[in-house]
Short mmCIF file of C-alpha atoms in Angstrom, two decimals:
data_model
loop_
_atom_site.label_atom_id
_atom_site.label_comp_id
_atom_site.label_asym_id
_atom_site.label_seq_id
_atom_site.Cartn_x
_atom_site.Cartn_y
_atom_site.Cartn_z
CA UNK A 19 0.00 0.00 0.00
CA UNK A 20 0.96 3.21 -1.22
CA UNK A 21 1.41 6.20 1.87
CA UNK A 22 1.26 9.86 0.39
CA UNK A 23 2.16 12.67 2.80
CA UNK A 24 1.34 16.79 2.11
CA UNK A 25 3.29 19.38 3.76
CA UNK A 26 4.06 23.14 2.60
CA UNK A 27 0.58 24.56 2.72
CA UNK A 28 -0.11 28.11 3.70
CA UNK A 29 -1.55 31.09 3.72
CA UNK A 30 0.34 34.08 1.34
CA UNK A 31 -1.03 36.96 -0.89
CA UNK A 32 -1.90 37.36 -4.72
CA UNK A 33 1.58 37.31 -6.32
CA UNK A 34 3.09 35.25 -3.98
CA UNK A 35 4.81 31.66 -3.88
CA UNK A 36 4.43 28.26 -2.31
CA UNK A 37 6.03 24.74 -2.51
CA UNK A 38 4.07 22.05 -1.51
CA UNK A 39 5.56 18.30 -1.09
CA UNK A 40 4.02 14.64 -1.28
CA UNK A 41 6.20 11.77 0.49
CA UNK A 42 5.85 8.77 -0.68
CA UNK A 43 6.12 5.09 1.28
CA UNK A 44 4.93 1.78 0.65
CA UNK A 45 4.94 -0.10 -2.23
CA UNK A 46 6.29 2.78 -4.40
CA UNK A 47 8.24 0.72 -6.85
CA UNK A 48 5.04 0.38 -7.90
CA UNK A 49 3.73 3.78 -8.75
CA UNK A 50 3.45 4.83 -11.87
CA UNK A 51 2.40 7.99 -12.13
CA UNK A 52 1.76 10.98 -9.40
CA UNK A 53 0.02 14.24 -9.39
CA UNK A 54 -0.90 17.36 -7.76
CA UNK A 55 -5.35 17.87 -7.30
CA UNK A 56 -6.78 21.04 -6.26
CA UNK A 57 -10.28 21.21 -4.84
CA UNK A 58 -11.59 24.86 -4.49
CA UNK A 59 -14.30 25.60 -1.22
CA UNK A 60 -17.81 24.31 -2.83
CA UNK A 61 -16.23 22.60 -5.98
CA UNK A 62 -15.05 19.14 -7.09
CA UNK A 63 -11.43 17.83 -7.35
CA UNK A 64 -9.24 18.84 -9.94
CA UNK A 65 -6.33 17.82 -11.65
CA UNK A 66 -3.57 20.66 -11.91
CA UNK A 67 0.00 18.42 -12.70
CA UNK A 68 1.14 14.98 -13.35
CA UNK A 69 4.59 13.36 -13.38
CA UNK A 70 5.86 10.17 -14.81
CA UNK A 71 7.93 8.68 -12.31
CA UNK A 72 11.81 9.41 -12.92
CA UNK A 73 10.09 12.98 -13.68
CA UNK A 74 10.77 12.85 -17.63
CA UNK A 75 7.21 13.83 -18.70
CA UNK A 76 5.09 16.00 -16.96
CA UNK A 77 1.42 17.77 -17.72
CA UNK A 78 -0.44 20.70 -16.17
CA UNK A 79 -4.09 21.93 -16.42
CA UNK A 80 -4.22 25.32 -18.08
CA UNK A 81 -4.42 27.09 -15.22
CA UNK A 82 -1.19 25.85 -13.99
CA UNK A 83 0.94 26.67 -16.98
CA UNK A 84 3.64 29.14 -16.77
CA UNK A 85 3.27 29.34 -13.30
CA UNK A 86 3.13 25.64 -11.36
CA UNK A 87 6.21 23.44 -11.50
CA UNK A 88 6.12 19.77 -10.56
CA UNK A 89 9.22 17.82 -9.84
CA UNK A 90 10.16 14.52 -8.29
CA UNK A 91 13.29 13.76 -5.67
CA UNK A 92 13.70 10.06 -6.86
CA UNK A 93 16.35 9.88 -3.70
CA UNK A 94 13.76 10.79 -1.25
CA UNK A 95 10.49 9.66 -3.11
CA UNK A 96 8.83 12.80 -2.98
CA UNK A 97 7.36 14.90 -5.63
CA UNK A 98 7.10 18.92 -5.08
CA UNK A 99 4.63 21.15 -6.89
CA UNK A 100 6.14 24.54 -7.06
CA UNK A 101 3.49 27.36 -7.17
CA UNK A 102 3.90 30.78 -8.15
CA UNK A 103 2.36 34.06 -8.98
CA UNK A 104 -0.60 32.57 -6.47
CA UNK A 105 -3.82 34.25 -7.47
CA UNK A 106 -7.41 34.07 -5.08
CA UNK A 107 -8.72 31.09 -7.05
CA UNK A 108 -6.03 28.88 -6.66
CA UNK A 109 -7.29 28.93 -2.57
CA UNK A 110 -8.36 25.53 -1.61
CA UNK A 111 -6.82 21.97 -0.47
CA UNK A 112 -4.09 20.64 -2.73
CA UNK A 113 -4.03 16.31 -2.83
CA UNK A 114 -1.43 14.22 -3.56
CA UNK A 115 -2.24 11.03 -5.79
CA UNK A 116 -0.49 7.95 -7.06
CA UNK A 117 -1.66 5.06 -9.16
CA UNK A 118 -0.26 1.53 -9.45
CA UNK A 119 -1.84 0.72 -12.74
CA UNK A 120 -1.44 2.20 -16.37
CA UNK A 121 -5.05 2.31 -18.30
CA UNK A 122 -5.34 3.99 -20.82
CA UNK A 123 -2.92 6.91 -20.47
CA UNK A 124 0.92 6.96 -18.50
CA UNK A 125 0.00 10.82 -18.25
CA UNK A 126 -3.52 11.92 -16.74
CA UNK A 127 -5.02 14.67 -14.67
CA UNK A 128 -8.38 12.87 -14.36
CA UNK A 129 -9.61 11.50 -10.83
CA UNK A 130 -9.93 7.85 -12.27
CA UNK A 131 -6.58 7.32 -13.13
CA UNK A 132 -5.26 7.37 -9.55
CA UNK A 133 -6.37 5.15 -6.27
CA UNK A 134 -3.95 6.44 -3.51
CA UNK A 135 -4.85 9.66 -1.71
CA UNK A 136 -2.92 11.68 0.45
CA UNK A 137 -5.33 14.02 3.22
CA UNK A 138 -4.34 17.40 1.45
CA UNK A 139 -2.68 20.70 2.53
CA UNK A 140 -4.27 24.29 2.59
CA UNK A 141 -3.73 26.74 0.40
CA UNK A 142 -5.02 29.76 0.74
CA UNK A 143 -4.49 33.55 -0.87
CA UNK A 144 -5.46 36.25 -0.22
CA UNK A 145 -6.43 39.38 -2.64
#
């Protein structure tokens, strides 16, 4: 069983930058992809940046582009989403996710593609 761990949360204003981090433990030779969810107050989960594991593809929601970084520490099995230029909308909790199965993408920022969960960090900007 996969173990996913959040830290770096916070609260900071509009322009401003965050790194959150996801440990991993458990099972995680078997991982084979990871990303970064965001679920705003009153809205549904949603996928902001994947990573293939060994970090050589990654994919971002729109949103994220140009701004968000994700990144993997292979060494210390952790995977960082670097945030910056923070606006009010990107306030909410930020999940950590792993699957140990491939489907039908290596690459996806849809719910179904990932069964392990970490319990989220707050984010949260301020105008």
């Amino acid at each position: 069983q996969v173990q996913l761990v959040e830290s770096g949360g916070g609260s900071v204003q509009a322009g401003g930058s965050l790194r959150l981090s996801c440990a991993a433990s458990g099972g995680t030779d078997s991982i084979t992809r990871m990303a970064w969810f965001h679920q705003a107050p009153g809205k549904g989960r949603e996928g902001v940046a994947a990573i293939l594991p060994g970090g050589g593809r990654t994919d971002y929601v729109d949103s994220a582009k140009g701004r968000f970084t994700i990144s993997q520490d292979n060494a210390k099995m952790t995977v960082y989403l670097q945030m910056n230029n923070l606006k009010p909308e990107d306030t909410g909790m930020y999940y950590c996710a792993a699957a140990n199965f491939y489907g039908s993408h290596d690459l996806a920022l849809g719910l179904t593609f990932y069964n392990y969960w970490g319990q989220g960090t707050q984010v949260t900007i301020s105008s």
